[in-house]
Every structure is written in C-alpha cells, then in structure tokens.
Short mmCIF file of C-alpha atoms and ligand atoms in Angstrom, two decimals:
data_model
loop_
_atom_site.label_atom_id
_atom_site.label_comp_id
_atom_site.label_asym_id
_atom_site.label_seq_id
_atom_site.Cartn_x
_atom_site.Cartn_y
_atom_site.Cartn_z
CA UNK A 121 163.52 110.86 23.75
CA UNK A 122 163.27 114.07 22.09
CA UNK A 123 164.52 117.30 24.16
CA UNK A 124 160.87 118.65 24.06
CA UNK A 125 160.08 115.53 26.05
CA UNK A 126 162.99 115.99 28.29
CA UNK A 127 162.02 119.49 29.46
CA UNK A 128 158.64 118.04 29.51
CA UNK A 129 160.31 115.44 32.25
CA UNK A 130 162.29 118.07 33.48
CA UNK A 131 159.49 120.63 33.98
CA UNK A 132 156.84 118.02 35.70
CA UNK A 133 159.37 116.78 38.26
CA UNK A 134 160.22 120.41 39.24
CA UNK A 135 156.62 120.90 39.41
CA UNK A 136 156.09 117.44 41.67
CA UNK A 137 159.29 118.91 43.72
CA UNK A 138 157.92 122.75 44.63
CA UNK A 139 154.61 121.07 45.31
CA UNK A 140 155.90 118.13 47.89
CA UNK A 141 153.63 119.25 50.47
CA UNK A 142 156.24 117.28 53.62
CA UNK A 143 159.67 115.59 53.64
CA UNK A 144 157.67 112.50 53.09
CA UNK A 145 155.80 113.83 49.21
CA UNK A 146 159.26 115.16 48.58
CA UNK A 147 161.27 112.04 49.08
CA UNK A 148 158.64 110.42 46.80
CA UNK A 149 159.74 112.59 43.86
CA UNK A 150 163.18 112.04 44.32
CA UNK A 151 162.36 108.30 44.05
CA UNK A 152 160.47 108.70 41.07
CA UNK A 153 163.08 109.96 39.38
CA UNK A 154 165.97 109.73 40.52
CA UNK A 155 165.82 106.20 42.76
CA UNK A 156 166.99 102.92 41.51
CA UNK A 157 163.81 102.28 39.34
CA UNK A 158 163.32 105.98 38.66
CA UNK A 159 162.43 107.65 35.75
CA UNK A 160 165.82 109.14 34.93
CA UNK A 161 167.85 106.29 36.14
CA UNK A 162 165.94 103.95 33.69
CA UNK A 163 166.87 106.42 30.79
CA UNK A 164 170.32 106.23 32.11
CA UNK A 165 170.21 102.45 31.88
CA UNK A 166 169.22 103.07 27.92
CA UNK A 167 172.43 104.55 26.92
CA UNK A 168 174.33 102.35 26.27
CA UNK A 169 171.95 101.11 23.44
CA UNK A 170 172.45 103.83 21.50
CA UNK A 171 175.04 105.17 19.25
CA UNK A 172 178.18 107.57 20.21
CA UNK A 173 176.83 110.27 19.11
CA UNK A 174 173.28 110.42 19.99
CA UNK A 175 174.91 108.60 23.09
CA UNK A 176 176.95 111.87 23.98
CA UNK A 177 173.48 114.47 23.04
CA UNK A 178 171.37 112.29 25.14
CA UNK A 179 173.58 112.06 28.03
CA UNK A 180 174.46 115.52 28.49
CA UNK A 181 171.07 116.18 27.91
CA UNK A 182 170.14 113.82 30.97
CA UNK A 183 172.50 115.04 32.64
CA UNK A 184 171.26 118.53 32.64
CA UNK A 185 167.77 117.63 34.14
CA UNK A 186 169.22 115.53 37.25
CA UNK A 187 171.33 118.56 38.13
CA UNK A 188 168.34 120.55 37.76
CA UNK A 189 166.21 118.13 39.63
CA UNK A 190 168.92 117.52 42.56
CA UNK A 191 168.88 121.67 42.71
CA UNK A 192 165.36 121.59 42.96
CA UNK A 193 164.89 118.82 45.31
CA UNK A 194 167.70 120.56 47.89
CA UNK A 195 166.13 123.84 47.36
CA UNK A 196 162.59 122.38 48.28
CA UNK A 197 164.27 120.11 50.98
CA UNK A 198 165.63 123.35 53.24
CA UNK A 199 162.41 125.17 52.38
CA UNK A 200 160.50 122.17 54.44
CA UNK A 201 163.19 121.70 57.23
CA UNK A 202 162.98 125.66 57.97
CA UNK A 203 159.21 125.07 57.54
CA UNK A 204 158.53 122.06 60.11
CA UNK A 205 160.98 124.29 62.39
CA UNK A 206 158.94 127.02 62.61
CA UNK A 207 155.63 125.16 63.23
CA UNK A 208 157.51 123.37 65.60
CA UNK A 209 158.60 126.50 67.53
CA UNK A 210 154.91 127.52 67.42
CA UNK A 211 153.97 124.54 69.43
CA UNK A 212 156.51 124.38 71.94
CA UNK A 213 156.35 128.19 72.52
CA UNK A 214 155.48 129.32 75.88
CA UNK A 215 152.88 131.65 76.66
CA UNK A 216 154.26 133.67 78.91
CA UNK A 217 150.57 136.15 79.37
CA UNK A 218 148.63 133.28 81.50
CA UNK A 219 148.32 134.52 84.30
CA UNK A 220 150.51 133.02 87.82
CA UNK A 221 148.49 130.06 89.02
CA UNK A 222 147.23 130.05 92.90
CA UNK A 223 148.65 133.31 93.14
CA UNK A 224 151.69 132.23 95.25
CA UNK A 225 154.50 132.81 92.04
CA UNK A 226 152.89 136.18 91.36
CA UNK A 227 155.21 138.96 92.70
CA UNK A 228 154.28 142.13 94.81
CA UNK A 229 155.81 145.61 95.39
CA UNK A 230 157.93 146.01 98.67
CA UNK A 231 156.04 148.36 100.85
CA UNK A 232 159.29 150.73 100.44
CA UNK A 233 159.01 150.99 96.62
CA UNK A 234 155.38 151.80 97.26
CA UNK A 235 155.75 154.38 99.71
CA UNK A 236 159.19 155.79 97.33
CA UNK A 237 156.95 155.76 94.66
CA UNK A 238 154.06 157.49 96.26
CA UNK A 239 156.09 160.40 98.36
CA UNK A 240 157.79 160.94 94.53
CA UNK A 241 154.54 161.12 92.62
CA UNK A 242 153.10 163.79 95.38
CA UNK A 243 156.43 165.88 95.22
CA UNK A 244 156.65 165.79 91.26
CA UNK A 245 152.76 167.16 91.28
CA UNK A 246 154.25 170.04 93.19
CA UNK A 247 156.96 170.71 91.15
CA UNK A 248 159.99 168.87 92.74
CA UNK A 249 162.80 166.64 90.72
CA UNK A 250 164.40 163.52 92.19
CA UNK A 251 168.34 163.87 92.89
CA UNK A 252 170.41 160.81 93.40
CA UNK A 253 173.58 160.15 95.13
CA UNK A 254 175.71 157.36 95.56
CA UNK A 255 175.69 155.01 99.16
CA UNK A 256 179.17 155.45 99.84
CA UNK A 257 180.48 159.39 100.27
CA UNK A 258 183.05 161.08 100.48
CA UNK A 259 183.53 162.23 103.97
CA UNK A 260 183.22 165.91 102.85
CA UNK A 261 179.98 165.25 101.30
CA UNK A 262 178.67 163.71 104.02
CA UNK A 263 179.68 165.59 107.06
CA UNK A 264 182.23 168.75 106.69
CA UNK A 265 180.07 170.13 103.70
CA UNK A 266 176.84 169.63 106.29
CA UNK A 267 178.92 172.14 108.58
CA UNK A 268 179.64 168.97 110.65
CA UNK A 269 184.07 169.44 110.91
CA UNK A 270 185.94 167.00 112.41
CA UNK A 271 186.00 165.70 115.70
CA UNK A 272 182.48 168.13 115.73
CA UNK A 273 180.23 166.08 118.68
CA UNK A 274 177.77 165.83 116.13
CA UNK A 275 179.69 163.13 114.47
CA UNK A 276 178.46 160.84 117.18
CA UNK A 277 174.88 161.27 116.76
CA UNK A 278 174.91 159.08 113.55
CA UNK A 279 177.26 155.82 113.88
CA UNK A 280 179.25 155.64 111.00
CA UNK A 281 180.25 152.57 108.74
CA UNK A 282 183.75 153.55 107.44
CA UNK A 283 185.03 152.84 103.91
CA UNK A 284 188.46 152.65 102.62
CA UNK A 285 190.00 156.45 102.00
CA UNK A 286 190.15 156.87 98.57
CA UNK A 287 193.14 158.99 98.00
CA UNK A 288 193.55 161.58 100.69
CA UNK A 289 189.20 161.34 101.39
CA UNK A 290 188.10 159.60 103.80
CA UNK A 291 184.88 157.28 102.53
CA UNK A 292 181.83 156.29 104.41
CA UNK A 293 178.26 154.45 103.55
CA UNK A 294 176.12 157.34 103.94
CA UNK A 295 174.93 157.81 107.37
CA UNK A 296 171.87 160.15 105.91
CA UNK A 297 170.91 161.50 102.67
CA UNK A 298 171.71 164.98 103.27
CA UNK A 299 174.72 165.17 101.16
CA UNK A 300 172.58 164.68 98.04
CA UNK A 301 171.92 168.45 99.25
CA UNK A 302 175.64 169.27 99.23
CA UNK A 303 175.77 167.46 95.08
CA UNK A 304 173.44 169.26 94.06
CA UNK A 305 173.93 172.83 95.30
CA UNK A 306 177.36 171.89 93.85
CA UNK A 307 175.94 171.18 90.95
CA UNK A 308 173.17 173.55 89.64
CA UNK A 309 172.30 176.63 90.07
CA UNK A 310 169.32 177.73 92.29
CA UNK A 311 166.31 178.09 92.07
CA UNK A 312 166.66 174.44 93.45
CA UNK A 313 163.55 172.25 94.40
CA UNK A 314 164.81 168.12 94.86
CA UNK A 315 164.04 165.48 96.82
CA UNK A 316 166.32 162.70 97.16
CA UNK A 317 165.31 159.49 97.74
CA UNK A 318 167.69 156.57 99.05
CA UNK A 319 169.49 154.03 101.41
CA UNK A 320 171.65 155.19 104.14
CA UNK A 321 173.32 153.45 106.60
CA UNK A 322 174.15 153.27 110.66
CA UNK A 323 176.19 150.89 112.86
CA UNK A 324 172.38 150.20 114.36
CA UNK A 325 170.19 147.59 115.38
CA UNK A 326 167.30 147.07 117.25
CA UNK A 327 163.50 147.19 117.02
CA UNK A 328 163.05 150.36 115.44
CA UNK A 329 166.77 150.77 113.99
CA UNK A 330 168.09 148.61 110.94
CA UNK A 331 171.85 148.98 109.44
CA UNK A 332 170.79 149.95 106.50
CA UNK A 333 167.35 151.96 106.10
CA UNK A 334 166.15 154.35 103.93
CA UNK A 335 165.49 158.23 104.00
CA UNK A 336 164.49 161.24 101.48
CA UNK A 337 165.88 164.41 101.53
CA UNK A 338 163.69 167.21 100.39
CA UNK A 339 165.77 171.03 99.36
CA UNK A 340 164.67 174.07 98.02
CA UNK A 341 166.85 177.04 97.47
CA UNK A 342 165.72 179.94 96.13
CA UNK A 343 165.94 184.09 97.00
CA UNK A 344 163.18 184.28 99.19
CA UNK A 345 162.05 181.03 100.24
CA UNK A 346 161.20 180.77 104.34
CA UNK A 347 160.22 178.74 106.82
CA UNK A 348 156.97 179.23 106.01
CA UNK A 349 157.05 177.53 102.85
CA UNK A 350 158.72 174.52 104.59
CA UNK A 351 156.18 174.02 106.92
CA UNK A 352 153.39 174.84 103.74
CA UNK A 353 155.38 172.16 101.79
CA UNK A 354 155.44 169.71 104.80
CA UNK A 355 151.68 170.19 105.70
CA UNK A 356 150.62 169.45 101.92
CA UNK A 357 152.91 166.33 101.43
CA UNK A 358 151.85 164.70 105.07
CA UNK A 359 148.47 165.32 104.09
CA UNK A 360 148.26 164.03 100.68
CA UNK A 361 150.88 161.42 101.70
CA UNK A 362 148.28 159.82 104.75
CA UNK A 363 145.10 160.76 103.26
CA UNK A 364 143.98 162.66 106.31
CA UNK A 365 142.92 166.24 105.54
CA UNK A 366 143.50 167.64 108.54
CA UNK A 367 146.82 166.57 109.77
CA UNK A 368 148.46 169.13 112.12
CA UNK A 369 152.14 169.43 111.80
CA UNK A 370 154.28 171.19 114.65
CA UNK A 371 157.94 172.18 114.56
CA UNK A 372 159.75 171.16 117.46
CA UNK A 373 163.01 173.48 117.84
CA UNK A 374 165.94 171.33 117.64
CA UNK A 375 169.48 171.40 116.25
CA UNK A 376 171.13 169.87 113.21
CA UNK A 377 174.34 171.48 112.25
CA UNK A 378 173.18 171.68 108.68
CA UNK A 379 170.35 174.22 109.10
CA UNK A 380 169.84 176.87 111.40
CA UNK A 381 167.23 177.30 112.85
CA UNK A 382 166.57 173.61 112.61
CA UNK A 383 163.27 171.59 113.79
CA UNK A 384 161.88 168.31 114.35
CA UNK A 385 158.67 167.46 112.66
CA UNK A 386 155.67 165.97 114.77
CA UNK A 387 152.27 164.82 113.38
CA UNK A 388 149.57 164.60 115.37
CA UNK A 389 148.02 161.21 116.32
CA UNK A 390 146.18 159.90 119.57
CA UNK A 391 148.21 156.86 122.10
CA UNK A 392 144.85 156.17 123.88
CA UNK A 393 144.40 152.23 124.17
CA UNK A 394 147.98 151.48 123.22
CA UNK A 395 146.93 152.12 119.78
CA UNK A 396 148.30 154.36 117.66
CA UNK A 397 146.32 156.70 115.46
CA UNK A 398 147.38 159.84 113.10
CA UNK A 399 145.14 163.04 113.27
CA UNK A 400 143.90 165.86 115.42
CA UNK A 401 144.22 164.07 118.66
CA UNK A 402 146.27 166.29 120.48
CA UNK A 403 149.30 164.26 120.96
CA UNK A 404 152.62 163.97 118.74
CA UNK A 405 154.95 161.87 116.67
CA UNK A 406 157.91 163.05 115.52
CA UNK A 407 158.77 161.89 111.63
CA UNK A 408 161.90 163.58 110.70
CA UNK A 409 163.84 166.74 111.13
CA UNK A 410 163.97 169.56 109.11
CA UNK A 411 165.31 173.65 108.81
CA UNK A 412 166.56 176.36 106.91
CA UNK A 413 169.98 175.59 105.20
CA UNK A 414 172.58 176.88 107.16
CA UNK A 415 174.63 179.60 105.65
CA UNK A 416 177.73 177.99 106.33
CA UNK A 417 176.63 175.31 104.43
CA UNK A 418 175.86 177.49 101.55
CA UNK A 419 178.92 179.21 101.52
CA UNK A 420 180.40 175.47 101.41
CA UNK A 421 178.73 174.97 97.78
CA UNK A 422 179.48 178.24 96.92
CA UNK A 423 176.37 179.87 96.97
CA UNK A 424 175.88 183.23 98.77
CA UNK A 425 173.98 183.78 101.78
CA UNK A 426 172.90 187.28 100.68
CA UNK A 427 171.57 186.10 97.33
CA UNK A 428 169.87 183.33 98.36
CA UNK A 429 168.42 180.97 101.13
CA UNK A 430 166.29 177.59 101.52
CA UNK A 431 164.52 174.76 103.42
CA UNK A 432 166.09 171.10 103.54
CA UNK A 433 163.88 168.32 105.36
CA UNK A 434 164.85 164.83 105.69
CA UNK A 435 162.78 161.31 107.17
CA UNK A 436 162.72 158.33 106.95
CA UNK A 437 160.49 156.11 104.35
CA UNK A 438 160.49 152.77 106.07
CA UNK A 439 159.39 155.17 109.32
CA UNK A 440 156.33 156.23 107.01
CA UNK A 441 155.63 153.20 105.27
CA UNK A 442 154.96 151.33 109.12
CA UNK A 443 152.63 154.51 109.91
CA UNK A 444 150.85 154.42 106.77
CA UNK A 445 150.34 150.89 106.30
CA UNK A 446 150.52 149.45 109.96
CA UNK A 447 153.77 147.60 109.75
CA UNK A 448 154.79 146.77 113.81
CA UNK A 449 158.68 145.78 112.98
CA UNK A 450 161.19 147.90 111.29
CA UNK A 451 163.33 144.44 110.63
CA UNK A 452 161.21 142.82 109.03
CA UNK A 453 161.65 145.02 105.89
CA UNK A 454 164.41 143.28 105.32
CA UNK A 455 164.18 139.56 105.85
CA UNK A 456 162.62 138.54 102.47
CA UNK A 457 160.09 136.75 103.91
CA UNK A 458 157.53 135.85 101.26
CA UNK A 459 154.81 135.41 103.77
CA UNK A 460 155.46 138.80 105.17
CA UNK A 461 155.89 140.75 101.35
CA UNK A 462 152.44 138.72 100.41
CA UNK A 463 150.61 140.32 103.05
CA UNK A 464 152.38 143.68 103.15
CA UNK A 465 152.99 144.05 99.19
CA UNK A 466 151.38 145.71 96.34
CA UNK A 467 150.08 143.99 93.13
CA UNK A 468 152.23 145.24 90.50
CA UNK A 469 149.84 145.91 87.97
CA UNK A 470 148.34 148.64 90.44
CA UNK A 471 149.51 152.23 89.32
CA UNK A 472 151.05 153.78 92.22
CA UNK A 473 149.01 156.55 94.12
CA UNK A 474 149.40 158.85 96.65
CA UNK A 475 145.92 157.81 98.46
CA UNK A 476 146.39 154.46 98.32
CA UNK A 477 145.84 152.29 101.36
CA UNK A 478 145.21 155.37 103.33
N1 LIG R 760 169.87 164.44 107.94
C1 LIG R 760 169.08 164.50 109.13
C2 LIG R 760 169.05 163.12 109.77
O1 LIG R 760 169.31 162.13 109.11
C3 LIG R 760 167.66 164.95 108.82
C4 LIG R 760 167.59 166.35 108.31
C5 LIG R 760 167.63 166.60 106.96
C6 LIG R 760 167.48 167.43 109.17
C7 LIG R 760 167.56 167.90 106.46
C8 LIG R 760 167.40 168.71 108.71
C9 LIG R 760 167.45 168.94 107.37
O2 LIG R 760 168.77 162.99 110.93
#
C-alpha cells in the first residue's frame, strides 16, 4: 500500500470516527479498523510477507495511523460520554417553576412578618430607617441607660429572663426594645428618626402574654421636635396602618422612666355586642406607650438636653397584627400550626402593603 493510500485510510477512518453519531456508530469504526478482522489489523497480518525493509517503512507507517486512529477514537469517545451526560441531565432535571400542587406544600407569610413588613413600609414612606439590636443586652442598655437604676421599682414591671454576666455586665434577653434607642443615640448623631423592629422577651404567659413577643420602637431626636409631632406621627401611622381614616388617638398620661412626660396610646373602637371594633366609637384601646425622651436619658448617650430633644414610642406587633387581622389568641403565634398559618398567612408572591386586609 502506498502512503497516499494510507493517509487515504487514515483520513476516512478519522472522518467515520468525528462523525459516529452514538457510542454504538463509534464502536463500529473501531471494529472496522482496528477489530480482529479490521482493516488495519489485516494489513498487520501482511507483514510478514514482505521484505525487511519495506517491512520496517510499512510498519511504522501502520503504526502511525492506529495511534492516530486510537487518538481519534478516545477523543470522539469522551466527546459522546460528556454528550449523553448532558442530555441525560436535561431529562432528569427538575422543574422547580410548576407550581405547589393542591396548595397544601405552598408556603405563606406569618401574620408577624406581614404586619413587620407593613408598619416598616408606612414608616420608610415617612422618612424613618430601621435600627436593629441584638435579643440579649447588656443590662445598661436595657435598663440603667432607660433611666431605670438598680433596684429602681420599675424593674418589676417587666419580668426579666437573666443571662450569664459577661465580664462585670450583667446580660438579659431584652425585656423591650427600647434600648435600640439607647444604640443608636450612642451611635449617630441627631437628627435621629428609627424605628426598631424586634423580639423581646418576659418571664410571661397567659392568654394575651407570650415569653417571647415582639415590639417596635419608634425615636426621633431632633432640636425642636414635640409632642405634637408624636402624636402627628402616631395619628398618620395608625391610620394608614388600619385603613380607617378617621382613627382618633388619645394620650393617656402615664409613666415610663424613659420619657417624661410619658403616655399611653388608646385608639378608639366600640365593645358593644362583645365585639370589638376600631373607629370613632367613643370608647378606647390602649396599643402601646409612648413620650418625650427623658433628659436623663439623653444625657446617658451623651447628647445635651439644651441642644436637643425627641419622641420615642414603643407597641407591640403581634398586639396589632390580632387587631388588624382578627386573630383571638396571642399563643397561637407561636405553635406552628399549619392549619392556623394557612388561614392566617399571606401568599408570598403578594407585595406587602400597608392597606392590605384592612
Ligand atoms: N418600652 C415600653 C414598654 O415596653 C414602651 C415605650 C417605648 C414607652 C418608648 C415609651 C417610650 O412597655
């Protein structure tokens, strides 16, 4: 065979090889020409007919093509295994868009990331920022800051869940989420306008009190802010928040040791039937406390009472979530019930508003 007709060989078996369309077409070729009948093998076999030297041309010559070939048929062999792979991949993959079937594995929003969600899009639209703050405080943070000192009486009006000192400082799980007002006074500079969002925790538990529950904290510091802008701020954020335009608010005077004066907040709503409703009825529910920081408190964060003053509220958002949404048991928040979060939760895919369900 002349070497024009061996790269002739060579040539159509690569050929053959880079168009074996499946494992199957490929192994084929390699029988063809390199099995125990095949095409090379079979010139192999002639070899030893000839003489030394055209012997020692033709074999190297041979040679040459089944390396090329074997090349060729392991280069073609990976490019099918990766091949067959991927289609393989395709048909086992999982299409994770089709939507839950009977509705039961679909998921829903806990009424209290709902009602978080809604009292922070109303307070960002009026130009607040949410301020965060670890559950478990330093005892400074989360009384003697607050103008609460030891052995104060006031102590007692939260029950307190003690953590192990760390150092010298006493720890506890955060009985309320007013010292998120004590980090951040300590932290920035006024003008200051935060809520504060969060658990907080009390040795509690009853029908309408839970260990662990959750509250926002609402601060504004600035040089001339009043009590009139607490009670503007409160009106517009109880309004918007319950979708009822003409919500009264009334400030019950009360004492907190962290503001002075201090007040509770009432709504109005009507009792009549055993049922309650919110509005202009003439009777009241009280929904949180609020005040004007105290200056001791100030002073505390180093701020100066002569420069500047402010409003901190604080409520509860399990406390509105059961008065927006007509949820009877505080508990049952948090018992992971799925019955209970099916009929009390949000589709996900709905965008969080301040009107809904109102
Ligand atoms: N921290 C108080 C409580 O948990 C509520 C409050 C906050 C009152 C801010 C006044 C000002 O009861």
């Amino acid at each position: 065979m002349s070497n024009d007709e061996m790269k002739k060989l060579q040539g159509d078996l690569i050929k053959a090889i880079e168009g074996a369309e499946g494992s199957a077409a490929l192994e084929a070729v390699r029988v063809e020409a390199l099995g125990k009948k095949g095409k090379l093998t079979e010139m192999m076999k002639t070899l030893g007919s000839l003489d030394p030297d055209a012997r020692k041309a033709m074999g190297a010559a041979l040679n040459e093509v089944k390396v090329a070939v074997t090349a060729a048929l392991e280069a073609k062999g990976k490019i099918l295994a990766a091949a067959a792979q991927t289609a393989r991949l395709e048909k086992e993959r999982i299409d994770i868009t089709l939507p839950a079937r009977g509705g039961e594995s679909e998921g829903r929003i806990h009424p209290i990331t709902q009602t978080y969600e809604e009292i922070v899009t109303i307070f960002a639209a009026m130009g607040f920022s949410v301020a965060k703050g670890p559950d478990i405080e330093t005892d400074w943070n989360n009384f003697t800051a607050l103008n609460i000192p030891p052995e104060h009486p006031a102590r007692q009006m939260q029950d307190t869940f003690y953590m192990p000192a760390v150092g010298e400082m006493p720890t506890v799980l955060r009985t309320h989420t007013s010292p998120v007002q004590i980090r951040t006074m300590m932290g920035q500079k006024p003008p200051i306008r935060i809520i504060a969002p969060g658990r907080t925790y009390r040795c509690d538990s009853d029908m309408t009190h839970t260990p662990m529950f959750s509250q926002f904290e609402g601060l504004v510091i600035d040089e001339k802010t009043h009590m009139g802008h607490l009670k503007g701020c409160l009106l517009d954020f109880l309004r918007a928040f319950f979708g009822i335009d003409d919500l009264p608010l009334r400030f019950r005077p009360s004492y907190f040791p962290f503001t002075e004066p201090s007040a509770e907040i009432d709504i109005g709503c009507s009792r009549k039937g055993g049922e309650l409703k919110l509005g202009n009825y003439g009777d009241w529910l009280e929904i949180g406390g609020c005040g004007m920081v105290n200056a001791n408190v100030l002073r505390n964060c180093g701020l100066d009472p002569d420069q500047v003053q402010g409003f901190a509220f604080g409520t509860g958002i399990e406390r509105l979530a059961m008065l927006k949404y007509g949820i009877p048991d505080l508990r049952t928040f948090f018992e992971a019930d799925m019955r209970w979060l099916k009929h009390y939760g949000f589709v996900p895919l709905d965008i969080p508003n301040p009107a809904m369900g109102a």
